[in-house]
Amino acid sequence: MKYQGIIFDLDGVICSTDEYHYRSWKALADRLGIPFDRERNNLLRGVSRMDSLKIILEKSDKTYSEEEQIAFAEEKNALHRQLLSQMSPADLSDEVKNTLDTLRRAGLKLAIGSASKNTPFILERIGLGDFFDAVADGNCITHSKPHPEVFLKAAEMLGLKPAQCLVVEDAHAGVEAAVNGGFDCAAIGDARDDPRAAWHLKGVSDLLQQL
Ligand code: B16
Ligand code: MG
């Protein structure tokens, strides 16, 4: 493989927690009477919690104070955490698990680059708490994707340069972040056809074709 390290986005790449984000935002939007559907939810992929809320509130007739917005974000996160707490290693697909194990055996360094502040909790729930060589997440960044900060941090933790790493992303904002940081990107899921990506994956196991 032309890369020495792979940086994986979490929600929507390693596990399907993107669905839980949708369900918990949908519950909040319904309570507030704000139109919100799966298509609109795609705009929130890779975007921080507060920025996601701002996108949802764009469709509201009312304006909300900063305190109210913080309370809404906490309400959404409590629902989201409730869903996350029900996860177990069974929520890690065989395809993802086997791909990660094969890449590790091939000598690649593996990292997470996620906007989520819930990253440590999710990794613990799905049995990957100690798996990755580096974890950069929403707790250690100040700029949201499409800013490349989270991927630059992950590469630095791995001791690699961006050109030595491949980023795997399901969000257009994440593909843009990778390209902005000087990384090649493999796009999957919602972002799969993004023309800025170097690779377009049907599933994560397609990465093994590059070995
Ligand atoms: P949290 P990723 C992102 O994770 C999600 O795609 C995005 O929808 C979410 O708002 C963001 O994390 C923050 O998550 O509320 O858990 O801190 O795709 O970058 O792994
Ligand atoms: Mg994602």
mmCIF file of C-alpha atoms and ligand atoms in Angstrom:
data_model
loop_
_atom_site.group_PDB
_atom_site.id
_atom_site.type_symbol
_atom_site.label_atom_id
_atom_site.label_comp_id
_atom_site.label_asym_id
_atom_site.label_seq_id
_atom_site.Cartn_x
_atom_site.Cartn_y
_atom_site.Cartn_z
ATOM 1 C CA MET A 1 0.000 0.000 0.000
ATOM 2 C CA LYS A 2 1.239 3.524 -0.749
ATOM 3 C CA TYR A 3 0.189 4.660 2.768
ATOM 4 C CA GLN A 4 1.730 3.957 6.164
ATOM 5 C CA GLY A 5 -1.284 4.947 8.205
ATOM 6 C CA ILE A 6 -5.074 5.026 7.905
ATOM 7 C CA ILE A 7 -7.243 7.547 9.767
ATOM 8 C CA PHE A 8 -10.854 6.444 10.118
ATOM 9 C CA ASP A 9 -13.816 8.668 10.750
ATOM 10 C CA LEU A 10 -16.038 7.012 13.402
ATOM 11 C CA ASP A 11 -19.771 7.751 12.958
ATOM 12 C CA GLY A 12 -20.859 6.199 9.667
ATOM 13 C CA VAL A 13 -17.519 4.504 8.915
ATOM 14 C CA ILE A 14 -16.487 2.265 11.839
ATOM 15 C CA CYS A 15 -20.028 1.965 13.187
ATOM 16 C CA SER A 16 -23.579 3.055 12.387
ATOM 17 C CA THR A 17 -23.877 5.658 15.133
ATOM 18 C CA ASP A 18 -24.858 8.144 12.397
ATOM 19 C CA GLU A 19 -28.330 6.556 12.673
ATOM 20 C CA TYR A 20 -28.423 7.370 16.409
ATOM 21 C CA HIS A 21 -27.432 10.979 15.692
ATOM 22 C CA TYR A 22 -30.355 11.154 13.258
ATOM 23 C CA ARG A 23 -32.883 9.655 15.682
ATOM 24 C CA SER A 24 -31.897 11.908 18.575
ATOM 25 C CA TRP A 25 -31.842 15.105 16.452
ATOM 26 C CA LYS A 26 -35.188 14.055 14.941
ATOM 27 C CA ALA A 27 -36.742 13.680 18.425
ATOM 28 C CA LEU A 28 -35.551 17.181 19.382
ATOM 29 C CA ALA A 29 -36.676 18.732 16.071
ATOM 30 C CA ASP A 30 -40.138 17.116 16.385
ATOM 31 C CA ARG A 31 -40.505 18.421 19.941
ATOM 32 C CA LEU A 32 -39.673 21.942 18.750
ATOM 33 C CA GLY A 33 -41.903 21.628 15.644
ATOM 34 C CA ILE A 34 -38.963 22.075 13.257
ATOM 35 C CA PRO A 35 -38.966 20.214 9.908
ATOM 36 C CA PHE A 36 -36.105 17.692 9.801
ATOM 37 C CA ASP A 37 -35.588 14.598 7.657
ATOM 38 C CA ARG A 38 -32.820 12.205 6.606
ATOM 39 C CA GLU A 39 -31.771 14.396 3.701
ATOM 40 C CA ARG A 40 -31.289 17.371 6.003
ATOM 41 C CA ASN A 41 -29.529 15.058 8.458
ATOM 42 C CA ASN A 42 -26.846 14.397 5.830
ATOM 43 C CA LEU A 43 -25.782 18.051 6.236
ATOM 44 C CA LEU A 44 -24.847 17.267 9.848
ATOM 45 C CA ARG A 45 -22.386 14.473 9.058
ATOM 46 C CA GLY A 46 -18.960 15.311 10.428
ATOM 47 C CA VAL A 47 -20.251 18.655 11.779
ATOM 48 C CA SER A 48 -19.858 19.444 15.521
ATOM 49 C CA ARG A 49 -22.809 19.206 17.911
ATOM 50 C CA MET A 50 -23.403 22.970 18.249
ATOM 51 C CA ASP A 51 -22.938 23.617 14.517
ATOM 52 C CA SER A 52 -25.375 20.762 13.794
ATOM 53 C CA LEU A 53 -27.946 22.396 16.081
ATOM 54 C CA LYS A 54 -27.493 25.724 14.283
ATOM 55 C CA ILE A 55 -28.230 24.008 10.936
ATOM 56 C CA ILE A 56 -31.411 22.458 12.414
ATOM 57 C CA LEU A 57 -32.555 25.807 13.893
ATOM 58 C CA GLU A 58 -32.230 27.494 10.470
ATOM 59 C CA LYS A 59 -35.652 25.938 9.707
ATOM 60 C CA SER A 60 -37.246 27.319 12.891
ATOM 61 C CA ASP A 61 -39.491 30.417 12.952
ATOM 62 C CA LYS A 62 -38.234 31.250 16.432
ATOM 63 C CA THR A 63 -34.861 32.491 17.603
ATOM 64 C CA TYR A 64 -33.359 30.890 20.665
ATOM 65 C CA SER A 65 -30.892 32.312 23.187
ATOM 66 C CA GLU A 66 -27.403 30.845 23.597
ATOM 67 C CA GLU A 67 -28.520 29.232 26.905
ATOM 68 C CA GLU A 68 -31.537 27.624 25.220
ATOM 69 C CA GLN A 69 -29.309 26.318 22.425
ATOM 70 C CA ILE A 70 -26.880 24.793 24.917
ATOM 71 C CA ALA A 71 -29.834 23.116 26.677
ATOM 72 C CA PHE A 72 -31.096 21.726 23.320
ATOM 73 C CA ALA A 73 -27.660 20.321 22.510
ATOM 74 C CA GLU A 74 -27.532 18.677 25.949
ATOM 75 C CA GLU A 75 -31.036 17.253 25.469
ATOM 76 C CA LYS A 76 -30.010 15.746 22.123
ATOM 77 C CA ASN A 77 -26.777 14.367 23.550
ATOM 78 C CA ALA A 78 -28.612 12.710 26.471
ATOM 79 C CA LEU A 79 -30.883 10.888 23.994
ATOM 80 C CA HIS A 80 -27.887 9.988 21.849
ATOM 81 C CA ARG A 81 -25.949 8.629 24.868
ATOM 82 C CA GLN A 82 -28.969 6.533 25.818
ATOM 83 C CA LEU A 83 -28.846 4.875 22.383
ATOM 84 C CA LEU A 84 -25.043 4.530 22.515
ATOM 85 C CA SER A 85 -25.197 2.870 25.939
ATOM 86 C CA GLN A 86 -27.127 -0.020 24.384
ATOM 87 C CA MET A 87 -24.291 -0.769 21.951
ATOM 88 C CA SER A 88 -22.019 -3.777 22.376
ATOM 89 C CA PRO A 89 -19.209 -5.473 20.401
ATOM 90 C CA ALA A 90 -22.020 -7.044 18.323
ATOM 91 C CA ASP A 91 -22.473 -3.576 16.765
ATOM 92 C CA LEU A 92 -19.039 -3.806 15.174
ATOM 93 C CA SER A 93 -19.570 -5.541 11.839
ATOM 94 C CA ASP A 94 -17.445 -8.539 10.839
ATOM 95 C CA GLU A 95 -16.426 -6.609 7.718
ATOM 96 C CA VAL A 96 -15.033 -3.682 9.709
ATOM 97 C CA LYS A 97 -13.409 -5.917 12.330
ATOM 98 C CA ASN A 98 -11.719 -8.188 9.776
ATOM 99 C CA THR A 99 -10.563 -5.214 7.711
ATOM 100 C CA LEU A 100 -9.020 -3.512 10.756
ATOM 101 C CA ASP A 101 -7.275 -6.743 11.820
ATOM 102 C CA THR A 102 -5.908 -7.365 8.305
ATOM 103 C CA LEU A 103 -4.632 -3.786 7.937
ATOM 104 C CA ARG A 104 -2.946 -4.018 11.336
ATOM 105 C CA ARG A 105 -1.284 -7.348 10.390
ATOM 106 C CA ALA A 106 -0.053 -5.683 7.176
ATOM 107 C CA GLY A 107 1.862 -3.215 9.377
ATOM 108 C CA LEU A 108 -0.299 -0.127 8.924
ATOM 109 C CA LYS A 109 -0.758 2.339 11.773
ATOM 110 C CA LEU A 110 -4.456 2.895 12.476
ATOM 111 C CA ALA A 111 -6.133 5.973 13.963
ATOM 112 C CA ILE A 112 -9.523 7.567 14.562
ATOM 113 C CA GLY A 113 -10.259 11.128 13.410
ATOM 114 C CA SER A 114 -13.776 11.975 14.584
ATOM 115 C CA ALA A 115 -15.670 15.164 15.396
ATOM 116 C CA SER A 116 -17.541 13.319 18.151
ATOM 117 C CA LYS A 117 -16.975 14.035 21.831
ATOM 118 C CA ASN A 118 -18.531 10.618 22.478
ATOM 119 C CA THR A 119 -15.688 8.809 20.678
ATOM 120 C CA PRO A 120 -14.080 7.185 23.789
ATOM 121 C CA PHE A 121 -17.504 5.966 24.991
ATOM 122 C CA ILE A 122 -18.402 4.502 21.560
ATOM 123 C CA LEU A 123 -15.031 2.774 21.115
ATOM 124 C CA GLU A 124 -15.392 1.241 24.588
ATOM 125 C CA ARG A 125 -18.938 0.027 23.836
ATOM 126 C CA ILE A 126 -17.972 -1.708 20.580
ATOM 127 C CA GLY A 127 -14.858 -3.332 22.064
ATOM 128 C CA LEU A 128 -12.257 -1.092 20.374
ATOM 129 C CA GLY A 129 -11.313 0.912 23.486
ATOM 130 C CA ASP A 130 -7.644 -0.081 23.247
ATOM 131 C CA PHE A 131 -7.394 -0.934 19.560
ATOM 132 C CA PHE A 132 -6.245 2.210 17.739
ATOM 133 C CA ASP A 133 -2.683 3.575 17.722
ATOM 134 C CA ALA A 134 -4.087 7.109 18.023
ATOM 135 C CA VAL A 135 -7.473 8.696 18.688
ATOM 136 C CA ALA A 136 -8.130 12.339 17.746
ATOM 137 C CA ASP A 137 -11.706 13.405 18.461
ATOM 138 C CA GLY A 138 -14.087 16.248 19.320
ATOM 139 C CA ASN A 139 -12.503 16.535 22.769
ATOM 140 C CA CYS A 140 -9.128 17.666 21.446
ATOM 141 C CA ILE A 141 -10.004 20.049 18.603
ATOM 142 C CA THR A 142 -11.211 23.636 18.315
ATOM 143 C CA HIS A 143 -12.140 23.616 14.615
ATOM 144 C CA SER A 144 -14.905 21.485 13.099
ATOM 145 C CA LYS A 145 -14.539 19.627 9.771
ATOM 146 C CA PRO A 146 -14.063 20.852 6.983
ATOM 147 C CA HIS A 147 -11.114 22.261 8.936
ATOM 148 C CA PRO A 148 -8.398 19.560 8.800
ATOM 149 C CA GLU A 149 -7.388 19.904 12.491
ATOM 150 C CA VAL A 150 -8.693 16.518 13.657
ATOM 151 C CA PHE A 151 -6.868 14.613 10.890
ATOM 152 C CA LEU A 152 -3.650 16.632 11.331
ATOM 153 C CA LYS A 153 -3.752 15.778 15.059
ATOM 154 C CA ALA A 154 -4.278 12.074 14.302
ATOM 155 C CA ALA A 155 -1.364 12.015 11.805
ATOM 156 C CA GLU A 156 0.885 13.796 14.287
ATOM 157 C CA MET A 157 -0.034 11.267 17.002
ATOM 158 C CA LEU A 158 0.919 8.487 14.580
ATOM 159 C CA GLY A 159 4.220 10.226 13.810
ATOM 160 C CA LEU A 160 3.290 10.438 10.112
ATOM 161 C CA LYS A 161 2.925 13.227 7.535
ATOM 162 C CA PRO A 162 -0.461 13.787 5.831
ATOM 163 C CA ALA A 163 0.921 12.443 2.536
ATOM 164 C CA GLN A 164 1.692 9.135 4.294
ATOM 165 C CA CYS A 165 -1.897 8.686 5.529
ATOM 166 C CA LEU A 166 -5.250 7.831 3.976
ATOM 167 C CA VAL A 167 -8.444 9.253 5.556
ATOM 168 C CA VAL A 168 -11.673 7.221 5.342
ATOM 169 C CA GLU A 169 -14.810 9.414 5.502
ATOM 170 C CA ASP A 170 -18.598 9.258 5.026
ATOM 171 C CA ALA A 171 -19.169 13.046 5.183
ATOM 172 C CA HIS A 172 -18.611 15.619 2.442
ATOM 173 C CA ALA A 173 -17.316 17.968 5.185
ATOM 174 C CA GLY A 174 -14.853 15.220 6.152
ATOM 175 C CA VAL A 175 -13.640 14.640 2.578
ATOM 176 C CA GLU A 176 -13.076 18.382 2.303
ATOM 177 C CA ALA A 177 -11.222 18.387 5.660
ATOM 178 C CA ALA A 178 -8.937 15.575 4.484
ATOM 179 C CA VAL A 179 -8.140 17.299 1.180
ATOM 180 C CA ASN A 180 -7.602 20.642 2.996
ATOM 181 C CA GLY A 181 -5.037 18.907 5.215
ATOM 182 C CA GLY A 182 -3.115 17.358 2.316
ATOM 183 C CA PHE A 183 -4.462 13.820 2.811
ATOM 184 C CA ASP A 184 -5.776 11.397 0.220
ATOM 185 C CA CYS A 185 -9.340 10.429 1.078
ATOM 186 C CA ALA A 186 -11.340 7.242 0.593
ATOM 187 C CA ALA A 187 -15.022 8.195 0.528
ATOM 188 C CA ILE A 188 -17.776 5.826 1.605
ATOM 189 C CA GLY A 189 -21.522 5.920 2.275
ATOM 190 C CA ASP A 190 -23.190 9.298 1.843
ATOM 191 C CA ALA A 191 -19.973 10.895 0.503
ATOM 192 C CA ARG A 192 -18.965 7.964 -1.695
ATOM 193 C CA ASP A 193 -19.254 9.804 -5.016
ATOM 194 C CA ASP A 194 -17.517 12.943 -3.790
ATOM 195 C CA PRO A 195 -15.187 13.891 -6.687
ATOM 196 C CA ARG A 196 -12.536 15.227 -4.278
ATOM 197 C CA ALA A 197 -11.888 11.706 -2.948
ATOM 198 C CA ALA A 198 -9.028 9.612 -4.377
ATOM 199 C CA TRP A 199 -10.911 6.372 -3.663
ATOM 200 C CA HIS A 200 -14.605 5.493 -3.671
ATOM 201 C CA LEU A 201 -15.474 2.547 -1.399
ATOM 202 C CA LYS A 202 -18.569 0.310 -1.462
ATOM 203 C CA GLY A 203 -17.526 -1.004 1.943
ATOM 204 C CA VAL A 204 -14.486 -0.649 4.202
ATOM 205 C CA SER A 205 -13.194 -4.047 3.039
ATOM 206 C CA ASP A 206 -12.451 -2.408 -0.362
ATOM 207 C CA LEU A 207 -9.412 -0.924 1.418
ATOM 208 C CA LEU A 208 -7.844 -4.385 1.328
ATOM 209 C CA GLN A 209 -7.604 -4.174 -2.489
ATOM 210 C CA GLN A 210 -4.921 -1.526 -1.955
ATOM 211 C CA LEU A 211 -2.649 -3.873 0.041
HETATM 212 P P1 B16 B 1 -21.019 14.419 19.299
HETATM 213 P P2 B16 B 1 -17.720 11.727 12.910
HETATM 214 C C1 B16 B 1 -19.504 13.398 13.976
HETATM 215 O O1 B16 B 1 -18.748 12.221 14.045
HETATM 216 C C2 B16 B 1 -20.875 13.108 13.422
HETATM 217 O O2 B16 B 1 -20.802 12.746 12.059
HETATM 218 C C3 B16 B 1 -21.733 14.344 13.538
HETATM 219 O O3 B16 B 1 -23.037 14.068 13.073
HETATM 220 C C4 B16 B 1 -21.778 14.798 15.006
HETATM 221 O O4 B16 B 1 -22.546 15.966 15.165
HETATM 222 C C5 B16 B 1 -20.348 15.028 15.499
HETATM 223 O O5 B16 B 1 -19.604 13.840 15.335
HETATM 224 C C6 B16 B 1 -20.312 15.418 16.960
HETATM 225 O O6 B16 B 1 -20.738 14.327 17.731
HETATM 226 O O7 B16 B 1 -22.300 15.156 19.496
HETATM 227 O O8 B16 B 1 -21.094 12.954 19.707
HETATM 228 O O9 B16 B 1 -19.838 15.117 19.922
HETATM 229 O O10 B16 B 1 -18.544 11.399 11.727
HETATM 230 O O11 B16 B 1 -16.729 12.871 12.723
HETATM 231 O O12 B16 B 1 -17.095 10.504 13.538
HETATM 232 MG MG MG B 2 -18.878 10.301 9.888
#
